[in-house]
XYZ file of C-alpha atoms in Angstrom:
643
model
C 33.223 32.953 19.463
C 33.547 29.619 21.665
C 36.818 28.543 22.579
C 36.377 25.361 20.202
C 36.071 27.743 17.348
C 39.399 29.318 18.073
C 41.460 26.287 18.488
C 39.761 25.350 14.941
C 40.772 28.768 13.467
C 44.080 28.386 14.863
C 44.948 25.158 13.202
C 47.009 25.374 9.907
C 45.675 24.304 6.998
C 47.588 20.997 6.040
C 48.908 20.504 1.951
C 47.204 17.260 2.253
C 43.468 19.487 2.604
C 44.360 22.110 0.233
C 42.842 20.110 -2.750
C 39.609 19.396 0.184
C 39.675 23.601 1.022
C 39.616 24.327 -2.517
C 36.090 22.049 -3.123
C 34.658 23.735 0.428
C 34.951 26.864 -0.710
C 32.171 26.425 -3.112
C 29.723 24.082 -0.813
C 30.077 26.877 1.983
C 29.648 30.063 -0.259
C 26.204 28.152 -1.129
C 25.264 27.702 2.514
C 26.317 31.136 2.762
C 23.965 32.464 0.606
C 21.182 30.789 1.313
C 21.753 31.834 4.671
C 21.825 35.556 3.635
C 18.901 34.846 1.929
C 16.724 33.106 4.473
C 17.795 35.773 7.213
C 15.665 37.744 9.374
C 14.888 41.070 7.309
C 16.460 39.592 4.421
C 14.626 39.686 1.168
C 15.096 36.968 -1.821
C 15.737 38.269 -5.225
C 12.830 37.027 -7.250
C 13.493 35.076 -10.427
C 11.943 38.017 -12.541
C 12.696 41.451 -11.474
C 10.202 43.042 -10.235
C 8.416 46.308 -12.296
C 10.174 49.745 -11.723
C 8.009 52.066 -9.737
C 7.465 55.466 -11.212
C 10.226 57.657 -10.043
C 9.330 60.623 -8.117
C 8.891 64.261 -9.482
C 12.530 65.826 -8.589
C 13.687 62.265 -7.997
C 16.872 61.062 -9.385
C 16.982 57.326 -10.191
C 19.174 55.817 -7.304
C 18.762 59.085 -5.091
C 17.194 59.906 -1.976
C 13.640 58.476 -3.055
C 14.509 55.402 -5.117
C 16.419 54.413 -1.719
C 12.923 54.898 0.139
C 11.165 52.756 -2.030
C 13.547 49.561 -1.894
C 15.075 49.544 1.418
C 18.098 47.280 1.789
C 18.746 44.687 5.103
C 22.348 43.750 5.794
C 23.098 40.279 5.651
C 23.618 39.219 9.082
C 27.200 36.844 7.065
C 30.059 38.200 7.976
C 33.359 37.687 7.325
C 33.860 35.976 10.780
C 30.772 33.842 10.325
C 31.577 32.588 6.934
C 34.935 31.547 8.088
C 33.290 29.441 11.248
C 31.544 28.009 8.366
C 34.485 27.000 6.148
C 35.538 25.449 9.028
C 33.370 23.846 10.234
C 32.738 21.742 7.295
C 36.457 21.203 6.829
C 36.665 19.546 10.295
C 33.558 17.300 9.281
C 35.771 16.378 6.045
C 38.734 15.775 8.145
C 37.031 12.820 10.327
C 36.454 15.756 12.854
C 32.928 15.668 13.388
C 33.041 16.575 17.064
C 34.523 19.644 16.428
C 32.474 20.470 13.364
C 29.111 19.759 15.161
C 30.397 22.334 17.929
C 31.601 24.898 15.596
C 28.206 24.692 13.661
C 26.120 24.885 16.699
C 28.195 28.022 17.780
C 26.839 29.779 14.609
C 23.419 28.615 14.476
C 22.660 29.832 17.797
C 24.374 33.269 17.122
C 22.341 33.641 14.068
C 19.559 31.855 15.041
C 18.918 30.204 11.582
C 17.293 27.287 11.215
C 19.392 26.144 8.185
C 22.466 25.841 10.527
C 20.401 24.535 13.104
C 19.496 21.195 11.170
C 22.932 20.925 9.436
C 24.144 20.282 13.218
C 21.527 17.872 13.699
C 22.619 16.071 10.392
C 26.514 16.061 11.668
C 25.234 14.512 14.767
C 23.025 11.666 13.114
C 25.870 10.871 10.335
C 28.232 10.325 13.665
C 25.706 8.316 15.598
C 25.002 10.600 18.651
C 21.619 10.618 19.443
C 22.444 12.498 22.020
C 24.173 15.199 20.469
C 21.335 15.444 17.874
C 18.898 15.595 20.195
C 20.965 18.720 22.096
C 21.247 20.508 18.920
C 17.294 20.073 18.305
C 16.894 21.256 21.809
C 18.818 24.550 21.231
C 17.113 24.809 17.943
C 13.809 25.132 19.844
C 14.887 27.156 22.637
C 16.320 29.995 20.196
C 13.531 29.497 17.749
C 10.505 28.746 19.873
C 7.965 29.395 17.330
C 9.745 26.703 15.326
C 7.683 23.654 14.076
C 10.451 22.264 12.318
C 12.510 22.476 15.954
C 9.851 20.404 17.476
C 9.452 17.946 14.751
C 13.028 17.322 14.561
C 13.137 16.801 18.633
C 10.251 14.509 18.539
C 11.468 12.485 15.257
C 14.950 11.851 17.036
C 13.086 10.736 20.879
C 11.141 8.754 18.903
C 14.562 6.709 16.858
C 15.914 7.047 20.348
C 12.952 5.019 22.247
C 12.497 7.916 24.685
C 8.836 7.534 25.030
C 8.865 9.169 29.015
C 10.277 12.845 26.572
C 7.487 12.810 23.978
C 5.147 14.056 25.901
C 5.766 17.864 26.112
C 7.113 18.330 22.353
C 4.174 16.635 21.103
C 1.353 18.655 22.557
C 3.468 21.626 22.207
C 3.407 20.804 18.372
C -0.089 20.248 18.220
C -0.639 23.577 19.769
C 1.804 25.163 17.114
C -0.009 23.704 14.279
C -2.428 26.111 12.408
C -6.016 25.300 13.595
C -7.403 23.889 10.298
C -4.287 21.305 10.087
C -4.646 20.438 13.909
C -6.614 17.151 13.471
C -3.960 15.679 10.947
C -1.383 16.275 13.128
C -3.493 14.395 15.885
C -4.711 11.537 13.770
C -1.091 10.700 12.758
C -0.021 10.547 16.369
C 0.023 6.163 16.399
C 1.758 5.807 13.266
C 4.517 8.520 13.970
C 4.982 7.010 17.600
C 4.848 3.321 15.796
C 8.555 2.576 16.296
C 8.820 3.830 19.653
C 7.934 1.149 21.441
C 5.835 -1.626 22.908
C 2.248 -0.814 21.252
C 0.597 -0.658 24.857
C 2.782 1.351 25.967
C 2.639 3.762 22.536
C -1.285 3.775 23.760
C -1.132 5.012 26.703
C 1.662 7.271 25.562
C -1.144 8.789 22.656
C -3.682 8.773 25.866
C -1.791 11.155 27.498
C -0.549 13.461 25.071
C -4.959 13.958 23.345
C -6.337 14.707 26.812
C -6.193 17.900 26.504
C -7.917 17.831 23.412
C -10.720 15.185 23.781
C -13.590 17.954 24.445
C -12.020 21.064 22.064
C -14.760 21.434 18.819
C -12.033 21.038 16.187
C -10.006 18.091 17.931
C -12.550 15.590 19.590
C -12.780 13.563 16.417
C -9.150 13.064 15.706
C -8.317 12.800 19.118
C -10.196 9.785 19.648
C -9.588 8.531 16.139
C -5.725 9.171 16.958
C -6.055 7.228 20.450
C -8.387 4.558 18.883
C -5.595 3.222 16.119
C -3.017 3.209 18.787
C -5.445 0.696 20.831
C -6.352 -1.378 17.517
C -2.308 -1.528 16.834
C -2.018 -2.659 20.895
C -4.455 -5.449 20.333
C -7.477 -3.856 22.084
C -10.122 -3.876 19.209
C -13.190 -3.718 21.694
C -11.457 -0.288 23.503
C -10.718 1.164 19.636
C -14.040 0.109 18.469
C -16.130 2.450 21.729
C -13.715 5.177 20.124
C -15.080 5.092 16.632
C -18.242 4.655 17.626
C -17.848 7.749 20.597
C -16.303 9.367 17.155
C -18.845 8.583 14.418
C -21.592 9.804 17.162
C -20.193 13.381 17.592
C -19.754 14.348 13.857
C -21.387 11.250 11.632
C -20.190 12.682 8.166
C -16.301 12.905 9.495
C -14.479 10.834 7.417
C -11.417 10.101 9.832
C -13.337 7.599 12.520
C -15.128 5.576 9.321
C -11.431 4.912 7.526
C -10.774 3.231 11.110
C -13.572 1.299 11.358
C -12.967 0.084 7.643
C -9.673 -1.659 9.227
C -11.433 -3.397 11.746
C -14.284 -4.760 9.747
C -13.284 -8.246 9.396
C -13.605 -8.591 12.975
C -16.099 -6.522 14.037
C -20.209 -6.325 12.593
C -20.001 -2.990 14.623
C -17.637 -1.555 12.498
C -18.983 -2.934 8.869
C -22.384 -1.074 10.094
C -20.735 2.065 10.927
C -18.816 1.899 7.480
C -22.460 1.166 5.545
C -24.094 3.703 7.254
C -21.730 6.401 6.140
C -21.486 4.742 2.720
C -25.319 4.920 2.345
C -25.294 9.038 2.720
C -25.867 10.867 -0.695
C -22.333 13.338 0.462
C -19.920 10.770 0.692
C -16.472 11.597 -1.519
C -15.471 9.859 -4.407
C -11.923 9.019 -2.112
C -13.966 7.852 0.679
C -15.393 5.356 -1.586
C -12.105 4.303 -3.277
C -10.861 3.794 0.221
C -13.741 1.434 1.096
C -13.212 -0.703 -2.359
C -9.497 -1.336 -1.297
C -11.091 -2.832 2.285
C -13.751 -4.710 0.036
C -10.811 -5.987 -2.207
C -8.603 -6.711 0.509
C -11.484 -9.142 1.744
C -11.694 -10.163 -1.967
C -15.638 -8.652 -1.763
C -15.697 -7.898 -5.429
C -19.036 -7.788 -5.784
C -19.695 -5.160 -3.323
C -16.882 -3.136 -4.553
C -17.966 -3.442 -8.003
C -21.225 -1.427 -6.588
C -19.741 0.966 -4.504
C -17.053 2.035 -7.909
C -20.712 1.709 -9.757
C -21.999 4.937 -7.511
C -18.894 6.532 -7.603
C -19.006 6.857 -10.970
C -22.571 8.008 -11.111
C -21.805 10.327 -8.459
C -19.015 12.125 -10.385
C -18.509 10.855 -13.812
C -15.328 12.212 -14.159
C -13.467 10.833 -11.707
C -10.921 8.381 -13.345
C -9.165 6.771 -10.799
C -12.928 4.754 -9.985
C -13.240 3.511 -13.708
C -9.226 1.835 -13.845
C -10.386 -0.204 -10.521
C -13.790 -1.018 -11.962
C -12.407 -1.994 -15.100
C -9.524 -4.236 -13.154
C -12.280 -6.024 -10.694
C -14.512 -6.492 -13.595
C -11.297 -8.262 -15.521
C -10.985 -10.427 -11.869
C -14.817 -11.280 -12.471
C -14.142 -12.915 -15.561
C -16.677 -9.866 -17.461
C -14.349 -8.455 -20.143
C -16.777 -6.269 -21.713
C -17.765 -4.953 -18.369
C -14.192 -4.447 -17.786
C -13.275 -3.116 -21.514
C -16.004 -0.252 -21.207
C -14.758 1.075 -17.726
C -10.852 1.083 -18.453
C -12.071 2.889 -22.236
C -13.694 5.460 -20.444
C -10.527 5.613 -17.690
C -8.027 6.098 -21.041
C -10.500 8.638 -22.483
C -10.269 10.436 -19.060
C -6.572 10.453 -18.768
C -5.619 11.391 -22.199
C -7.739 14.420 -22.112
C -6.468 15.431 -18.861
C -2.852 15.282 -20.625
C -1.304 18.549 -19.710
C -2.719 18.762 -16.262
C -1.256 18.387 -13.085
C -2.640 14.796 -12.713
C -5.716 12.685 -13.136
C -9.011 14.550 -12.713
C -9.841 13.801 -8.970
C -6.619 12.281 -7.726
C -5.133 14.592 -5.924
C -2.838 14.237 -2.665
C -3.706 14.250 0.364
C -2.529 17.402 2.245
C 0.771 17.428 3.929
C 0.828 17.074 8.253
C 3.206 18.539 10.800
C 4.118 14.622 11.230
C 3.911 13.144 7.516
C 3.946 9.351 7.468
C 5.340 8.652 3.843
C 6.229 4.922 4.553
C 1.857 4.041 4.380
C 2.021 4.862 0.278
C 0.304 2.434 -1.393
C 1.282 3.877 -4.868
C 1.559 0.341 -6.687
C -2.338 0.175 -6.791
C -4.561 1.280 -9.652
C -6.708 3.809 -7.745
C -3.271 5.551 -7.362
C -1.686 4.996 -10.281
C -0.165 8.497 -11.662
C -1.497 9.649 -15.197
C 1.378 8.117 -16.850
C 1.369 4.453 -14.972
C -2.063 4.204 -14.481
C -2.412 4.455 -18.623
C 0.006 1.787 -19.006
C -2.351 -0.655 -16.469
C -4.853 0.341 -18.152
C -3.840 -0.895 -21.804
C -2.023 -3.910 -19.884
C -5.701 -4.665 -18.732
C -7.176 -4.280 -21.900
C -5.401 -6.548 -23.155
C -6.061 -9.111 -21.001
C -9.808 -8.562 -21.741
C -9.548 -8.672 -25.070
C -7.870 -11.911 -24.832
C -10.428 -13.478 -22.286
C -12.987 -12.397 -25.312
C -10.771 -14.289 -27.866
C -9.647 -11.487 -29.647
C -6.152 -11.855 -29.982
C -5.496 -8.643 -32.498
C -7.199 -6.088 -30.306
C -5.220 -7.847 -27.261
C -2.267 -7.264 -29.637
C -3.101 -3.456 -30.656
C -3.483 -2.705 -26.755
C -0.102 -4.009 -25.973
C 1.717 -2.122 -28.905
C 0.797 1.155 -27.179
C 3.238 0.112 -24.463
C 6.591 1.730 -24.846
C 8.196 1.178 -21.075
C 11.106 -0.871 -20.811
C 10.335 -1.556 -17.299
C 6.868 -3.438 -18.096
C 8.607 -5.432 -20.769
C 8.151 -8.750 -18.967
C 4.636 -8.336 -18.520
C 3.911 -7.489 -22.081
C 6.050 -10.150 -22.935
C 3.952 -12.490 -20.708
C 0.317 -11.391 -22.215
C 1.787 -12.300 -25.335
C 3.119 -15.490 -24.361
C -0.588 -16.309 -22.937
C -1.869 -15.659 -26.038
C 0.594 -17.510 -28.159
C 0.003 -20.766 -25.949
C -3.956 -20.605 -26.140
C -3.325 -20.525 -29.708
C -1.629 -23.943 -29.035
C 2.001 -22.067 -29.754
C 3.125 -23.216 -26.077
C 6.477 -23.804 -26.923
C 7.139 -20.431 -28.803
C 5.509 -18.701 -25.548
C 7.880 -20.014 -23.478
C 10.812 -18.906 -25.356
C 9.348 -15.870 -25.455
C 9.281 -15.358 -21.617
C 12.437 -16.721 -21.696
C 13.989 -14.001 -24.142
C 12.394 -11.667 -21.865
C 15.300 -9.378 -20.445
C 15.933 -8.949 -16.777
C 16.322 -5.616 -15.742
C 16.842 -6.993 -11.876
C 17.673 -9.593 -10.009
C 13.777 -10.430 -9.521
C 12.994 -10.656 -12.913
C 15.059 -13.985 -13.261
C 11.989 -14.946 -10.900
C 9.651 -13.352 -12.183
C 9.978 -14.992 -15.951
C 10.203 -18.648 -14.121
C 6.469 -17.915 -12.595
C 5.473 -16.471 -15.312
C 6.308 -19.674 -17.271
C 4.947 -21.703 -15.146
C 1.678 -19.217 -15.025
C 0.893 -19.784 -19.153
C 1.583 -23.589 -18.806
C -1.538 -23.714 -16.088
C -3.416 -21.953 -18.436
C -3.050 -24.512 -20.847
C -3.463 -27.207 -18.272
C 0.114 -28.520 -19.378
C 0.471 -30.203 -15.446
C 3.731 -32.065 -16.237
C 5.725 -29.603 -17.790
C 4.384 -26.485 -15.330
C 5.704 -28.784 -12.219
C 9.291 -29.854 -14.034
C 9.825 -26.465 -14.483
C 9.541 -26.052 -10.770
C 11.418 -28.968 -9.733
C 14.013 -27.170 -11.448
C 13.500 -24.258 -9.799
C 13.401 -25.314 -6.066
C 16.107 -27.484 -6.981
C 18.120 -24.211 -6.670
C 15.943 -22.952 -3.936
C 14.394 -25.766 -1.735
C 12.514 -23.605 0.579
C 11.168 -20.934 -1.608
C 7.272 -21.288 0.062
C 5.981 -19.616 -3.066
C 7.026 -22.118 -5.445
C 6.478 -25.366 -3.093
C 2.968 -24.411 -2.952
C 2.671 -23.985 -6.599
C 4.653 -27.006 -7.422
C 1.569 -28.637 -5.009
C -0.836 -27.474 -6.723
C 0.783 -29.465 -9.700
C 1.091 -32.319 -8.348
C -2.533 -32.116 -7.426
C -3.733 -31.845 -11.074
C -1.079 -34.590 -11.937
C -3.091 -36.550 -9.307
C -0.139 -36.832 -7.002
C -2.077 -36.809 -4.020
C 0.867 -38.046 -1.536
C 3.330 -35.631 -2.698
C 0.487 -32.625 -2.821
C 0.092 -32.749 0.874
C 3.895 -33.599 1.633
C 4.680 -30.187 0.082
C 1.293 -28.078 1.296
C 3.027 -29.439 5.192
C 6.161 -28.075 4.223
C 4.870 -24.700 3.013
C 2.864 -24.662 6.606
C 6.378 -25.793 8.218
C 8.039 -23.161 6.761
C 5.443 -20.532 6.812
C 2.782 -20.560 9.570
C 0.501 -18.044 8.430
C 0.214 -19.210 4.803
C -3.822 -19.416 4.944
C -3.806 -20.291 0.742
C -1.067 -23.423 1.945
C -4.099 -24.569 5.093
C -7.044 -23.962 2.911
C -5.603 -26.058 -0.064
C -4.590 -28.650 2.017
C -8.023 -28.399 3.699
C -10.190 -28.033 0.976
C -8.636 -31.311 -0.942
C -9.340 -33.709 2.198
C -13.226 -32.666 2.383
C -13.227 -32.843 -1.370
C -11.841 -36.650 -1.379
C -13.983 -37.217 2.048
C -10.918 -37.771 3.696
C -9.825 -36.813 7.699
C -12.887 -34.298 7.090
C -12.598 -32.958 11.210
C -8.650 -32.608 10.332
C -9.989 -30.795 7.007
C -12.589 -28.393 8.892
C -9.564 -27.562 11.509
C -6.912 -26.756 8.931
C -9.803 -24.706 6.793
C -10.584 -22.893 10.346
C -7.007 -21.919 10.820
C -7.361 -20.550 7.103
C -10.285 -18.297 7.957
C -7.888 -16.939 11.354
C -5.049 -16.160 8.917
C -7.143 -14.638 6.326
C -10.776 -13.328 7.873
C -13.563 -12.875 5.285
C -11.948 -14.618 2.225
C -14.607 -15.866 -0.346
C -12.374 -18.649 -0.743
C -11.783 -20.114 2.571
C -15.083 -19.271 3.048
C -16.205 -21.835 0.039
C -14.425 -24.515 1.691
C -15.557 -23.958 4.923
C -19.034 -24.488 3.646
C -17.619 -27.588 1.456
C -16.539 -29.155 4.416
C -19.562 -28.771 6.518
C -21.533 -30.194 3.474
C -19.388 -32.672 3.511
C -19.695 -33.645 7.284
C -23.800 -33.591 6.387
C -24.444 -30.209 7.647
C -26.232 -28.002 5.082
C -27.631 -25.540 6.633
C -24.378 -24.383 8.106
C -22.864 -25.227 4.752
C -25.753 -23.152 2.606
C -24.868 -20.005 4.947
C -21.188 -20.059 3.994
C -21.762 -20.639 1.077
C -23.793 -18.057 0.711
C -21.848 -15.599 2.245
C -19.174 -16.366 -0.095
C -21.107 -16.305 -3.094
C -22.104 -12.993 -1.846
C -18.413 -11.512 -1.631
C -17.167 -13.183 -4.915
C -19.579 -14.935 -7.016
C -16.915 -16.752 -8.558
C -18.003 -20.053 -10.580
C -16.608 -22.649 -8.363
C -17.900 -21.232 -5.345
C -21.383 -21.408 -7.767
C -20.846 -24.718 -8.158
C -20.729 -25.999 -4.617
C -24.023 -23.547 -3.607
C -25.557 -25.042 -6.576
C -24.464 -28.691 -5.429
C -26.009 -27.424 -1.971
C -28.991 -25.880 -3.141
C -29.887 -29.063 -5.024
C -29.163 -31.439 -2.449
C -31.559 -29.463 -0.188
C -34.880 -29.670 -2.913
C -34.279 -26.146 -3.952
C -33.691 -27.101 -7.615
C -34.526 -24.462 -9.604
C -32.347 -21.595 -7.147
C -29.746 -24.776 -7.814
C -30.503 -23.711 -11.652
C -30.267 -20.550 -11.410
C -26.638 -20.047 -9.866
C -25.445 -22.791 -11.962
C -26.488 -21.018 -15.323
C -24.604 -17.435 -13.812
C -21.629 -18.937 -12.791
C -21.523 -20.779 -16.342
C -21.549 -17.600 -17.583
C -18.659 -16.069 -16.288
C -16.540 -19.608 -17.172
C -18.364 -21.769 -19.369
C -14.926 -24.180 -19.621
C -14.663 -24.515 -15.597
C -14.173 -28.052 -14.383
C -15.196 -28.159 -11.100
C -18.802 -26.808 -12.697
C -18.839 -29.327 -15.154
C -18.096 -31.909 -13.372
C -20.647 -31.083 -10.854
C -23.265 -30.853 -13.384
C -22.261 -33.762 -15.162
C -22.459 -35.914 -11.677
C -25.777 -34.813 -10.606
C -27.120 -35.388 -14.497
C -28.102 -31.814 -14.526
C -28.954 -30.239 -18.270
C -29.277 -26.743 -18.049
């Protein structure tokens, strides 16, 4: 035993710690036992017991051969031991955690149990020595050297401790220790594990170093050069990360791993949207590899291509739910609520008859890594929605599709199902929006505004959710009052100036529109809605229209690939009396979203170029999907088109 342990069994225990002592006992007869259970040789007593074994002929129960057949290991706790135990975790109670983290160190390397070895760890980290955590991780490994958990604790604390030059070794070390078929994860997740290390350049060449080895192996080429390829796209270097996907795609073209990189770097690179199509277009492509290429098209608000690709997922495996609640909630976006209703019916059909499984028929998780990286969850999202959750979106959607279709009692029937206290406000709200477009505005509002709050948000939440039914009912003035109010509390809430613009606009305020769109820019850079909107309204009056292309430019930066920005871009151009280059944005953002404003300006396009009956044919789609739109009927009113 190490001096320090004798000078803490030496010291009396005070009256003051009695009442502490008698509270320890338990918590250390616990780590006791586990660590008699978890010990070398030591077996743990199943929950059942086992079935008894036919004694032997001549065989006594408990003699001679009963003892052969269940052999007994000693528990390597000791009276001695479980002392340094007690007090060790006495001293940590007593503000001693010096002393504690020595005294549990001393018995983790004398039993060698990992248990022990990460409660040392833990006393170091609550105290705020890296450096003592980082010993204790070190010992850990060098008595337990086949010990992933020893080398993932090492490298998680260099990492928190920015001690990139150490990472090196323990890295490819755990690699190496990793079972073969688990070896690429491990690699892949490399960047994002290292993320907080460092400068990302530096992280790069830190990744470089530690794949070499493992750049020409069979089973670790592709992940090592996906691995190294993020950690170049996160430095900045998107031409060095692209030669890596495509050095990647080349040596195995059906691995998933370098085609969910290139889907990240497809708003800036053709190269990549290629190598993404080309895998899509092969007849063995996964239902989750498909679902992870809608969420880039939907990111990129390309509905219409992810509409398709959720189309062939479908087809390709009929029963795979999570496709049909993101169909049916991009169909709702679309403004095609029967489209929509008949994909989140099938999704609710799926679920409830799955009730009783483990989860939703083909969402499964992803398979653990030696370095997991929970922090990238995107759970919030329909494709991931949980059984449970994902049935509630799915009514909540309903809903809203039955009351785009004007069917206010099926809307109603949907939201009844919903019995969650925490989605209260936005049943609340669907009601509310269905109250108001039955001209019931002001018994909507109070409605939202009986609407509990559960948090702090929610307060928020019901104020732009207000605000969100009285633009549905195109009541301007009493929408932007209620958020004078509101940023009279909070003057630089960016969210709410910009909506409180966009009132001002309808209200015809031009002045005071682009006074507040400047201050949402002032306050927030990289808002690309605040520069498109204040954009988009100068080429649409004909005003400042270079000024309008430069601020709708600076849009596309902030946001690449948005339909959106897109449609102004091409407004502005065909504003400036260049249609071609107008047409092909227009185009291309027709293509993405074929929303019926963006419909409207091709049309307008297509019309003014002598290609009247294309001109026709957009106009009469996009009046389909919003047969009430202004900027459509104003267009076709203008031109003195009859459809």
């Amino acid at each position: 035993m190490s001096a320090t342990c004798r000078r803490a069994f030496a010291r009396p225990l005070t009256p003051t710690r009695r009442p502490q002592a008698a509270a320890l006992v338990a918590g250390t007869l616990a780590v006791a036992a586990a660590l008699a259970l978890t010990a070398p040789g030591v077996r743990a007593q199943p929950e059942q017991p086992p079935p008894v074994a036919p004694v032997a002929p001549g065989a006594a129960a408990g003699g001679p051969a009963a003892e052969a057949a269940a052999p007994v290991s000693n528990s390597p706790l000791d009276a001695p031991l479980f002392y340094q135990l007690l007090i060790g975790e006495l001293e940590l109670r007593g503000g001693e955690n010096g002393t504690a983290y020595a005294v549990i160190l001393d018995a983790a390397r004398r039993t060698r149990d990992e248990a022990l070895f990460r409660r040392a760890v833990n006393i170091a980290l609550s105290s705020r020595s890296g450096d003592q955590a980082l010993a204790a991780a070190r010992a850990w490994r060098a008595t337990r050297p086949e010990s992933t958990d020893a080398l993932r604790t090492q490298l998680q604390i260099l990492v928190a401790l920015g001690r990139l030059q150490d990472l090196t070794e323990p890295a490819r070390a755990l690699i190496n220790a990793t079972p073969a078929p688990e070896r690429g994860g491990t690699i892949v997740a490399l960047p994002r594990f290292f993320a907080r290390a460092g400068e990302p350049k530096v992280v790069a060449a830190l990744v470089e170093e530690i794949v070499r080895p493992h750049m020409q192996a069979e089973g670790t080429r592709v992940p090592a050069r996906v691995a190294l390829g993020r950690a170049w796209l996160a430095a900045g270097d998107a031409e060095r990360a692209l030669a890596l996907v495509r050095e990647a795609n080349g040596l195995e073209p059906a691995a998933p791993a370098p085609v969910l990189l290139a889907m990240e770097m497809m708003r800036g690179q053709p190269e990549a949207a290629r190598i993404v199509a080309a895998h899509m277009a092969r007849p063995d492509v996964e239902p989750q590899m498909r679902l992870a290429y809608v969420r880039s098209l939907t990111d990129s608000q390309r509905y219409a291509e992810a509409v398709a690709q959720l189309q062939q997922a479908v087809k390709q495996q009929p029963e795979f739910a999570p496709a049909y609640i993101t169909l049916g909630a991009l169909h709702l976006e679309l403004r095609s609520p029967r489209e929509a209703e008949a994909a989140l019916t099938r999704y609710v059909e799926l679920v409830q008859g799955a009730r009783g499984a483990q989860g939703v028929p083909g969402a499964g998780n992803a398979p653990a890594t030696a370095l997991d990286d929970s922090d990238s969850d995107r759970d919030d999202e329909p494709m991931q929605a949980s059984p449970e959750r994902g049935l509630i979106q799915a009514w909540l959607m309903l809903a809203q599709a039955a009351e785009q279709r004007g069917d206010y009692a099926a809307a109603e029937g949907w939201l009844k199902r919903i019995d969650d206290p925490r989605r209260a406000l936005e049943v609340q709200t669907r009601r509310a929006s269905m109250l108001a477009r039955q001209g019931k505005v002001g018994e909507a509002r109070e409605m939202i505004r009986q609407a509990p709050e559960r948090t702090t948000e929610d307060g928020r939440a019901k104020l732009v959710a207000e605000v969100g039914v009285l633009r549905e009912v195109k009541r301007w003035r009493e929408a932007y009052d209620v958020l004078a109010g509101a940023l009279r509390r909070q003057p630089d809430d960016s969210d709410l100036l910009y909506e409180q613009a966009m009132m001002a606009e309808k209200l015809e305020r031009l002045d005071e529109m682009e006074r507040l769109l400047r201050r949402v820019i002032e306050l927030k850079p990289t808002n690309a809605h605040a520069h498109n909107a204040l954009g988009y309204s100068l080429a649409d009056r004909r005003q400042r229209l270079p000024e309008a292309r430069k601020l709708i430019q600076r849009a596309l930066e902030l946001a690449p690939g948005d339909p959106f920005i897109t449609d102004s871009l091409g407004w502005v151009e065909f504003r400036m009396g260049n249609r071609e280059e107008a047409l092909r944005h227009l185009e291309s953002a027709w293509r993405a979203r074929p929303d019926t404003e963006i419909g409207a300006h091709l049309g307008e396009v297509l019309w003014a170029m002598g290609r009247k009956e294309d001109a026709r044919r957009i106009w009469r789609e996009s009046r389909g999907k919003d047969v009430a739109n202004e900027v459509l009927r104003e267009t076709l009113t203008r031109l003195r088109v009859d459809l």
